[in-house]
Amino acid sequence: MAVRGTGVVYQADDSDVGLREVPPRIGFSYHREPLTLKCLPQVLSELEASDFSSLDCETTGLEFDSCQLVSINLSYTVGTEIRSYVAFYSLDYCLAHFPDKLERLPSQQAILDLVALALSRKYCSMHNRMFDQRVLLHAKPLPSSDGTMASSDTKADPAPLPYNPYSFNQTWDTLDMFWFLDSNVKGGLGLKELGRKYLGIETTHYEEAVGLDILSSPPRSLLDYGALDTYMTLALFRLLLPIFLQRYPLWFKMIPLAKTALYFMEEQHQYFNLDKALEMREVVTKELEALKEEFYSKYGYVNLGSNLEK
């Protein structure tokens, strides 16, 4: 423990689970690039051969039913190396920043197909799974006949997706895993703090890196911020994996399934008509009161809420 003033501050000893803090990495660099049609075949091939992947979504807001999906970040392993890519998904964003290069960018459907492949890896990780899962399951790709991000797509109606085109049963939330190891400390930490502590990587906050208006943010900013997000998520997951396989194998196996079930419980709540439910409650309450009065008039007063009175 460490004492500050009159209060006691809990400090975790991570040595018992095999985690070690690391010094800052000077001159840190890694493979990152935007996803284009040129590199897409190589990415598909390398991802298919990899056991590890990481996904993250950048959106215009935090309300899944009104926000716009701007980009999808992807990382995966090639041997011991982690490679990161950013797929620019929003047609509005691409028209604003790549108006003369749309034919070089993969279509929205091609990007979502890549997401499905990433989710099918043996170990897929996220750092805000519930939100990103909801965004991905509600994303509607614009059709493109030639497989590219075409400006003519703006005139097309969004193609409806099946309700659940992806499986998240092999997708772990890295932040959840840190919280499980030590809920006293890790529950209040985000990806930025964990990356600094266990990877030695200094990052900037979202507002500093991207700005308040993501649609106006330069592609380079989205690339640098988004690629590092999934890089750190995957690197941290790989640090935790041997710990969980050795110490908590049952929890490790069950938590993605439990979180998937929890997601669909929350999903049903999203479509719950509260106004209609309140209206029905008034109707049912009046009907119950009428039924109780009828009962009392015939049989006298009985506490209907008691399990003792007959």
mmCIF file of C-alpha atoms in Angstrom:
data_model
loop_
_atom_site.group_PDB
_atom_site.id
_atom_site.type_symbol
_atom_site.label_atom_id
_atom_site.label_comp_id
_atom_site.label_asym_id
_atom_site.label_seq_id
_atom_site.Cartn_x
_atom_site.Cartn_y
_atom_site.Cartn_z
ATOM 1 C CA MET A 1 0.000 0.000 0.000
ATOM 2 C CA ALA A 2 0.967 3.609 -0.502
ATOM 3 C CA VAL A 3 -0.172 6.374 1.825
ATOM 4 C CA ARG A 4 -0.980 9.835 0.477
ATOM 5 C CA GLY A 5 -2.021 12.405 3.039
ATOM 6 C CA THR A 6 -4.639 10.819 5.242
ATOM 7 C CA GLY A 7 -5.966 8.407 2.602
ATOM 8 C CA VAL A 8 -4.767 4.972 1.604
ATOM 9 C CA VAL A 9 -4.267 4.299 -2.094
ATOM 10 C CA TYR A 10 -4.348 0.703 -3.266
ATOM 11 C CA GLN A 11 -1.466 -0.259 -5.552
ATOM 12 C CA ALA A 12 -1.623 -3.562 -7.395
ATOM 13 C CA ASP A 13 1.314 -5.925 -7.476
ATOM 14 C CA ASP A 14 1.123 -7.349 -10.995
ATOM 15 C CA SER A 15 4.016 -9.743 -10.508
ATOM 16 C CA ASP A 16 1.687 -12.443 -9.220
ATOM 17 C CA VAL A 17 0.054 -12.794 -12.644
ATOM 18 C CA GLY A 18 3.167 -12.310 -14.747
ATOM 19 C CA LEU A 19 2.599 -8.732 -15.906
ATOM 20 C CA ARG A 20 5.469 -6.271 -15.793
ATOM 21 C CA GLU A 21 5.534 -2.538 -16.318
ATOM 22 C CA VAL A 22 7.911 -1.510 -19.097
ATOM 23 C CA PRO A 23 9.834 1.719 -19.764
ATOM 24 C CA PRO A 24 8.826 4.029 -22.635
ATOM 25 C CA ARG A 25 9.722 2.718 -26.079
ATOM 26 C CA ILE A 26 11.933 5.268 -27.824
ATOM 27 C CA GLY A 27 11.565 5.428 -31.585
ATOM 28 C CA PHE A 28 8.599 3.061 -31.591
ATOM 29 C CA SER A 29 7.358 2.170 -35.077
ATOM 30 C CA TYR A 30 5.129 -0.513 -36.577
ATOM 31 C CA HIS A 31 3.516 -1.477 -39.875
ATOM 32 C CA ARG A 32 0.443 0.640 -40.621
ATOM 33 C CA GLU A 33 -1.222 1.724 -43.846
ATOM 34 C CA PRO A 34 -4.646 2.509 -45.296
ATOM 35 C CA LEU A 35 -6.567 -0.371 -46.812
ATOM 36 C CA THR A 36 -6.641 -0.145 -50.612
ATOM 37 C CA LEU A 37 -7.619 -2.498 -53.415
ATOM 38 C CA LYS A 38 -3.925 -2.954 -54.137
ATOM 39 C CA CYS A 39 -3.061 -4.340 -50.702
ATOM 40 C CA LEU A 40 -6.414 -6.050 -50.022
ATOM 41 C CA PRO A 41 -5.445 -9.485 -51.510
ATOM 42 C CA GLN A 42 -2.292 -9.599 -49.372
ATOM 43 C CA VAL A 43 -4.231 -8.556 -46.259
ATOM 44 C CA LEU A 44 -6.831 -11.264 -46.874
ATOM 45 C CA SER A 45 -4.138 -13.894 -47.355
ATOM 46 C CA GLU A 46 -2.158 -12.894 -44.265
ATOM 47 C CA LEU A 47 -5.277 -12.596 -42.115
ATOM 48 C CA GLU A 48 -6.486 -16.007 -43.228
ATOM 49 C CA ALA A 49 -3.192 -17.512 -42.006
ATOM 50 C CA SER A 50 -3.220 -15.682 -38.673
ATOM 51 C CA ASP A 51 -4.688 -16.826 -35.349
ATOM 52 C CA PHE A 52 -4.877 -13.276 -33.994
ATOM 53 C CA SER A 53 -6.854 -10.213 -35.018
ATOM 54 C CA SER A 54 -8.129 -7.000 -33.502
ATOM 55 C CA LEU A 55 -10.962 -4.699 -34.609
ATOM 56 C CA ASP A 56 -12.154 -1.207 -33.740
ATOM 57 C CA CYS A 57 -14.686 1.238 -35.202
ATOM 58 C CA GLU A 58 -14.433 5.020 -35.519
ATOM 59 C CA THR A 59 -17.813 6.736 -35.686
ATOM 60 C CA THR A 60 -19.320 10.224 -35.671
ATOM 61 C CA GLY A 61 -20.949 9.632 -32.278
ATOM 62 C CA LEU A 62 -21.828 7.175 -29.547
ATOM 63 C CA GLU A 63 -25.469 6.561 -30.522
ATOM 64 C CA PHE A 64 -25.344 3.515 -32.763
ATOM 65 C CA ASP A 65 -28.686 4.226 -34.473
ATOM 66 C CA SER A 66 -27.758 7.767 -35.491
ATOM 67 C CA CYS A 67 -23.961 7.776 -35.794
ATOM 68 C CA GLN A 68 -22.088 7.161 -39.020
ATOM 69 C CA LEU A 69 -19.396 4.506 -39.333
ATOM 70 C CA VAL A 70 -16.350 6.377 -40.628
ATOM 71 C CA SER A 71 -13.524 3.833 -40.524
ATOM 72 C CA ILE A 72 -12.725 0.325 -39.345
ATOM 73 C CA ASN A 73 -9.318 -0.426 -37.859
ATOM 74 C CA LEU A 74 -7.783 -3.872 -38.196
ATOM 75 C CA SER A 75 -4.635 -5.489 -36.818
ATOM 76 C CA TYR A 76 -3.375 -9.055 -37.134
ATOM 77 C CA THR A 77 -0.163 -11.001 -36.674
ATOM 78 C CA VAL A 78 2.346 -12.197 -39.235
ATOM 79 C CA GLY A 79 4.735 -14.307 -37.202
ATOM 80 C CA THR A 80 5.680 -12.102 -34.271
ATOM 81 C CA GLU A 81 4.885 -8.858 -36.113
ATOM 82 C CA ILE A 82 1.600 -6.983 -35.717
ATOM 83 C CA ARG A 83 0.364 -5.258 -38.884
ATOM 84 C CA SER A 84 -2.322 -2.611 -38.787
ATOM 85 C CA TYR A 85 -4.662 -1.212 -41.441
ATOM 86 C CA VAL A 86 -7.389 1.408 -41.519
ATOM 87 C CA ALA A 87 -10.319 0.942 -43.901
ATOM 88 C CA PHE A 88 -12.142 4.182 -44.734
ATOM 89 C CA TYR A 89 -15.769 3.055 -44.730
ATOM 90 C CA SER A 90 -17.830 6.263 -44.892
ATOM 91 C CA LEU A 91 -18.633 7.325 -48.441
ATOM 92 C CA ASP A 92 -19.120 10.908 -47.236
ATOM 93 C CA TYR A 93 -15.626 10.859 -45.758
ATOM 94 C CA CYS A 94 -14.096 9.325 -48.871
ATOM 95 C CA LEU A 95 -15.817 11.826 -51.176
ATOM 96 C CA ALA A 96 -14.479 14.662 -49.032
ATOM 97 C CA HIS A 97 -10.892 13.390 -48.787
ATOM 98 C CA PHE A 98 -10.367 11.056 -51.774
ATOM 99 C CA PRO A 99 -12.709 12.391 -54.498
ATOM 100 C CA ASP A 100 -10.358 11.366 -57.323
ATOM 101 C CA LYS A 101 -9.152 8.089 -55.763
ATOM 102 C CA LEU A 102 -12.364 6.209 -55.033
ATOM 103 C CA GLU A 103 -11.472 3.533 -57.554
ATOM 104 C CA ARG A 104 -8.466 2.652 -55.363
ATOM 105 C CA LEU A 105 -10.552 1.961 -52.271
ATOM 106 C CA PRO A 106 -12.441 -1.283 -51.553
ATOM 107 C CA SER A 107 -16.230 -1.166 -51.401
ATOM 108 C CA GLN A 108 -18.075 -1.118 -48.112
ATOM 109 C CA GLN A 109 -19.161 -4.712 -48.673
ATOM 110 C CA ALA A 110 -15.547 -5.790 -49.230
ATOM 111 C CA ILE A 111 -14.604 -4.099 -45.939
ATOM 112 C CA LEU A 112 -17.386 -5.868 -44.048
ATOM 113 C CA ASP A 113 -16.331 -9.190 -45.581
ATOM 114 C CA LEU A 114 -12.857 -8.515 -44.201
ATOM 115 C CA VAL A 115 -14.410 -7.854 -40.779
ATOM 116 C CA ALA A 116 -16.151 -11.241 -40.932
ATOM 117 C CA LEU A 117 -12.805 -12.909 -41.647
ATOM 118 C CA ALA A 118 -11.157 -11.101 -38.730
ATOM 119 C CA LEU A 119 -13.957 -12.211 -36.388
ATOM 120 C CA SER A 120 -13.490 -15.813 -37.442
ATOM 121 C CA ARG A 121 -9.852 -15.949 -36.250
ATOM 122 C CA LYS A 122 -9.072 -18.140 -33.274
ATOM 123 C CA TYR A 123 -8.507 -15.071 -31.095
ATOM 124 C CA CYS A 124 -10.153 -11.774 -32.009
ATOM 125 C CA SER A 125 -9.874 -8.849 -29.581
ATOM 126 C CA MET A 126 -11.563 -5.479 -29.100
ATOM 127 C CA HIS A 127 -11.351 -2.830 -26.419
ATOM 128 C CA ASN A 128 -14.977 -1.654 -26.513
ATOM 129 C CA ARG A 129 -16.701 -4.726 -27.790
ATOM 130 C CA MET A 130 -20.351 -3.996 -26.960
ATOM 131 C CA PHE A 131 -20.403 -0.671 -28.810
ATOM 132 C CA ASP A 132 -18.369 -1.845 -31.799
ATOM 133 C CA GLN A 133 -20.437 -5.016 -32.069
ATOM 134 C CA ARG A 134 -23.621 -2.962 -32.229
ATOM 135 C CA VAL A 135 -22.172 -0.634 -34.863
ATOM 136 C CA LEU A 136 -20.985 -3.513 -37.043
ATOM 137 C CA LEU A 137 -24.233 -5.454 -36.793
ATOM 138 C CA HIS A 138 -26.193 -2.393 -37.890
ATOM 139 C CA ALA A 139 -23.837 -1.289 -40.675
ATOM 140 C CA LYS A 140 -25.475 -1.282 -44.110
ATOM 141 C CA PRO A 141 -23.112 -1.452 -47.078
ATOM 142 C CA LEU A 142 -23.840 0.491 -50.242
ATOM 143 C CA PRO A 143 -23.770 -1.811 -53.283
ATOM 144 C CA SER A 144 -20.967 -1.396 -55.783
ATOM 145 C CA SER A 145 -20.914 -3.398 -58.995
ATOM 146 C CA ASP A 146 -17.135 -3.274 -59.467
ATOM 147 C CA GLY A 147 -16.129 -3.788 -55.843
ATOM 148 C CA THR A 148 -14.769 -0.274 -55.367
ATOM 149 C CA MET A 149 -15.932 2.704 -53.338
ATOM 150 C CA ALA A 150 -17.940 4.383 -56.117
ATOM 151 C CA SER A 151 -19.478 7.865 -55.973
ATOM 152 C CA SER A 152 -22.561 6.501 -57.764
ATOM 153 C CA ASP A 153 -23.326 4.547 -54.615
ATOM 154 C CA THR A 154 -24.796 7.694 -53.084
ATOM 155 C CA LYS A 155 -27.817 7.232 -55.345
ATOM 156 C CA ALA A 156 -28.418 3.639 -54.303
ATOM 157 C CA ASP A 157 -30.588 2.414 -51.465
ATOM 158 C CA PRO A 158 -28.638 0.706 -48.683
ATOM 159 C CA ALA A 159 -28.726 -3.050 -49.062
ATOM 160 C CA PRO A 160 -30.310 -4.645 -45.977
ATOM 161 C CA LEU A 161 -28.063 -6.950 -43.991
ATOM 162 C CA PRO A 162 -29.155 -10.077 -42.154
ATOM 163 C CA TYR A 163 -29.774 -9.369 -38.470
ATOM 164 C CA ASN A 164 -26.626 -11.143 -37.338
ATOM 165 C CA PRO A 165 -24.129 -11.540 -40.195
ATOM 166 C CA TYR A 166 -21.177 -12.000 -37.854
ATOM 167 C CA SER A 167 -20.264 -14.257 -34.972
ATOM 168 C CA PHE A 168 -18.597 -12.690 -31.935
ATOM 169 C CA ASN A 169 -18.200 -15.965 -30.046
ATOM 170 C CA GLN A 170 -14.409 -15.831 -30.458
ATOM 171 C CA THR A 171 -14.068 -12.146 -29.616
ATOM 172 C CA TRP A 172 -12.615 -10.986 -26.300
ATOM 173 C CA ASP A 173 -12.633 -7.515 -24.766
ATOM 174 C CA THR A 174 -9.082 -6.715 -23.652
ATOM 175 C CA LEU A 175 -10.208 -4.120 -21.104
ATOM 176 C CA ASP A 176 -12.590 -6.641 -19.545
ATOM 177 C CA MET A 177 -9.675 -9.031 -19.099
ATOM 178 C CA PHE A 178 -7.629 -6.406 -17.242
ATOM 179 C CA TRP A 179 -10.619 -5.605 -15.063
ATOM 180 C CA PHE A 180 -10.976 -9.301 -14.210
ATOM 181 C CA LEU A 181 -7.345 -9.466 -13.062
ATOM 182 C CA ASP A 182 -7.742 -6.518 -10.713
ATOM 183 C CA SER A 183 -11.082 -4.698 -10.550
ATOM 184 C CA ASN A 184 -9.748 -2.330 -7.876
ATOM 185 C CA VAL A 185 -7.302 -0.688 -10.243
ATOM 186 C CA LYS A 186 -7.732 -1.847 -13.815
ATOM 187 C CA GLY A 187 -11.441 -1.073 -14.009
ATOM 188 C CA GLY A 188 -10.651 2.625 -14.122
ATOM 189 C CA LEU A 189 -7.938 2.332 -16.769
ATOM 190 C CA GLY A 190 -8.381 2.763 -20.491
ATOM 191 C CA LEU A 191 -6.381 1.640 -23.478
ATOM 192 C CA LYS A 192 -4.146 4.710 -23.317
ATOM 193 C CA GLU A 193 -3.054 4.030 -19.726
ATOM 194 C CA LEU A 194 -2.605 0.290 -20.243
ATOM 195 C CA GLY A 195 -0.564 0.855 -23.396
ATOM 196 C CA ARG A 196 1.755 3.198 -21.541
ATOM 197 C CA LYS A 197 2.116 0.877 -18.553
ATOM 198 C CA TYR A 198 2.583 -2.504 -20.219
ATOM 199 C CA LEU A 199 3.727 -1.677 -23.760
ATOM 200 C CA GLY A 200 5.676 1.517 -23.139
ATOM 201 C CA ILE A 201 3.697 3.310 -25.866
ATOM 202 C CA GLU A 202 2.677 6.935 -25.408
ATOM 203 C CA THR A 203 -0.548 7.939 -27.135
ATOM 204 C CA THR A 204 -2.785 10.987 -27.365
ATOM 205 C CA HIS A 205 -6.457 11.222 -26.513
ATOM 206 C CA TYR A 206 -9.065 10.977 -29.252
ATOM 207 C CA GLU A 207 -9.861 14.704 -29.272
ATOM 208 C CA GLU A 208 -6.188 15.597 -29.613
ATOM 209 C CA ALA A 209 -5.490 13.106 -32.394
ATOM 210 C CA VAL A 210 -8.698 13.273 -34.418
ATOM 211 C CA GLY A 211 -10.468 16.452 -33.334
ATOM 212 C CA LEU A 212 -14.101 17.172 -32.556
ATOM 213 C CA ASP A 213 -15.320 16.596 -36.125
ATOM 214 C CA ILE A 214 -14.115 13.232 -37.343
ATOM 215 C CA LEU A 215 -15.458 13.780 -40.868
ATOM 216 C CA SER A 216 -13.093 16.743 -41.226
ATOM 217 C CA SER A 217 -10.110 14.965 -39.708
ATOM 218 C CA PRO A 218 -7.249 14.322 -42.167
ATOM 219 C CA PRO A 219 -6.824 10.705 -43.292
ATOM 220 C CA ARG A 220 -3.351 10.647 -41.757
ATOM 221 C CA SER A 221 -4.800 11.440 -38.333
ATOM 222 C CA LEU A 222 -7.347 8.629 -38.598
ATOM 223 C CA LEU A 223 -4.637 6.263 -39.806
ATOM 224 C CA ASP A 224 -2.199 7.034 -36.994
ATOM 225 C CA TYR A 225 -4.830 6.998 -34.256
ATOM 226 C CA GLY A 226 -6.901 4.046 -35.467
ATOM 227 C CA ALA A 227 -4.014 1.756 -36.390
ATOM 228 C CA LEU A 228 -2.385 2.265 -32.988
ATOM 229 C CA ASP A 229 -5.691 1.527 -31.239
ATOM 230 C CA THR A 230 -5.936 -1.989 -32.630
ATOM 231 C CA TYR A 231 -2.169 -2.525 -32.416
ATOM 232 C CA MET A 232 -2.236 -1.915 -28.648
ATOM 233 C CA THR A 233 -5.451 -3.892 -28.178
ATOM 234 C CA LEU A 234 -3.901 -6.931 -29.845
ATOM 235 C CA ALA A 235 -0.501 -6.529 -28.161
ATOM 236 C CA LEU A 236 -2.128 -6.306 -24.725
ATOM 237 C CA PHE A 237 -4.343 -9.305 -25.469
ATOM 238 C CA ARG A 238 -1.302 -11.379 -26.371
ATOM 239 C CA LEU A 239 0.299 -10.436 -23.047
ATOM 240 C CA LEU A 240 -2.789 -11.647 -21.197
ATOM 241 C CA LEU A 241 -3.484 -14.792 -23.212
ATOM 242 C CA PRO A 242 -0.980 -17.161 -21.532
ATOM 243 C CA ILE A 243 -2.062 -15.907 -18.101
ATOM 244 C CA PHE A 244 -5.713 -16.694 -18.754
ATOM 245 C CA LEU A 245 -5.067 -20.019 -20.477
ATOM 246 C CA GLN A 246 -3.072 -21.158 -17.462
ATOM 247 C CA ARG A 247 -5.027 -19.635 -14.583
ATOM 248 C CA TYR A 248 -8.583 -18.989 -15.771
ATOM 249 C CA PRO A 249 -9.243 -21.301 -18.747
ATOM 250 C CA LEU A 250 -12.962 -21.785 -18.048
ATOM 251 C CA TRP A 251 -13.630 -18.064 -17.639
ATOM 252 C CA PHE A 252 -11.581 -17.324 -20.744
ATOM 253 C CA LYS A 253 -13.650 -19.768 -22.780
ATOM 254 C CA MET A 254 -17.038 -18.694 -21.468
ATOM 255 C CA ILE A 255 -16.805 -14.904 -21.341
ATOM 256 C CA PRO A 256 -17.156 -14.247 -25.103
ATOM 257 C CA LEU A 257 -20.275 -16.427 -25.158
ATOM 258 C CA ALA A 258 -21.717 -14.715 -22.087
ATOM 259 C CA LYS A 259 -21.035 -11.295 -23.562
ATOM 260 C CA THR A 260 -22.720 -12.292 -26.809
ATOM 261 C CA ALA A 261 -25.816 -13.333 -24.865
ATOM 262 C CA LEU A 262 -25.724 -10.076 -22.892
ATOM 263 C CA TYR A 263 -25.456 -8.116 -26.132
ATOM 264 C CA PHE A 264 -28.639 -9.629 -27.549
ATOM 265 C CA MET A 265 -30.463 -8.957 -24.279
ATOM 266 C CA GLU A 266 -29.437 -5.311 -24.601
ATOM 267 C CA GLU A 267 -30.325 -5.354 -28.295
ATOM 268 C CA GLN A 268 -33.890 -6.318 -27.497
ATOM 269 C CA HIS A 269 -34.032 -3.433 -25.034
ATOM 270 C CA GLN A 270 -33.061 -1.038 -27.829
ATOM 271 C CA TYR A 271 -36.336 -1.851 -29.561
ATOM 272 C CA PHE A 272 -38.501 -1.737 -26.448
ATOM 273 C CA ASN A 273 -41.311 0.795 -26.902
ATOM 274 C CA LEU A 274 -41.364 2.520 -23.525
ATOM 275 C CA ASP A 275 -44.339 4.782 -24.324
ATOM 276 C CA LYS A 276 -46.418 1.784 -25.366
ATOM 277 C CA ALA A 277 -45.353 -0.137 -22.248
ATOM 278 C CA LEU A 278 -46.447 2.737 -19.979
ATOM 279 C CA GLU A 279 -49.764 2.909 -21.795
ATOM 280 C CA MET A 280 -50.282 -0.819 -21.337
ATOM 281 C CA ARG A 281 -49.383 -0.532 -17.651
ATOM 282 C CA GLU A 282 -52.204 1.970 -17.106
ATOM 283 C CA VAL A 283 -54.689 -0.319 -18.845
ATOM 284 C CA VAL A 284 -53.588 -3.406 -16.919
ATOM 285 C CA THR A 285 -53.617 -1.506 -13.588
ATOM 286 C CA LYS A 286 -57.215 -0.407 -14.155
ATOM 287 C CA GLU A 287 -58.252 -3.940 -15.116
ATOM 288 C CA LEU A 288 -56.599 -5.371 -11.995
ATOM 289 C CA GLU A 289 -58.310 -2.841 -9.748
ATOM 290 C CA ALA A 290 -61.679 -3.684 -11.288
ATOM 291 C CA LEU A 291 -61.031 -7.399 -10.840
ATOM 292 C CA LYS A 292 -60.033 -6.895 -7.187
ATOM 293 C CA GLU A 293 -63.203 -4.908 -6.468
ATOM 294 C CA GLU A 294 -65.285 -7.655 -8.029
ATOM 295 C CA PHE A 295 -63.500 -10.253 -5.906
ATOM 296 C CA TYR A 296 -64.000 -8.275 -2.671
ATOM 297 C CA SER A 297 -67.691 -7.758 -3.397
ATOM 298 C CA LYS A 298 -68.219 -11.508 -3.705
ATOM 299 C CA TYR A 299 -65.859 -12.949 -1.088
ATOM 300 C CA GLY A 300 -64.975 -10.132 1.278
ATOM 301 C CA TYR A 301 -61.587 -8.565 1.852
ATOM 302 C CA VAL A 302 -58.558 -10.833 1.522
ATOM 303 C CA ASN A 303 -54.976 -9.726 1.190
ATOM 304 C CA LEU A 304 -54.328 -10.929 -2.339
ATOM 305 C CA GLY A 305 -50.618 -10.260 -1.926
ATOM 306 C CA SER A 306 -50.266 -12.750 0.928
ATOM 307 C CA ASN A 307 -49.159 -16.308 0.371
ATOM 308 C CA LEU A 308 -50.667 -17.313 3.731
ATOM 309 C CA GLU A 309 -54.287 -16.226 3.334
ATOM 310 C CA LYS A 310 -56.404 -18.615 1.324
#
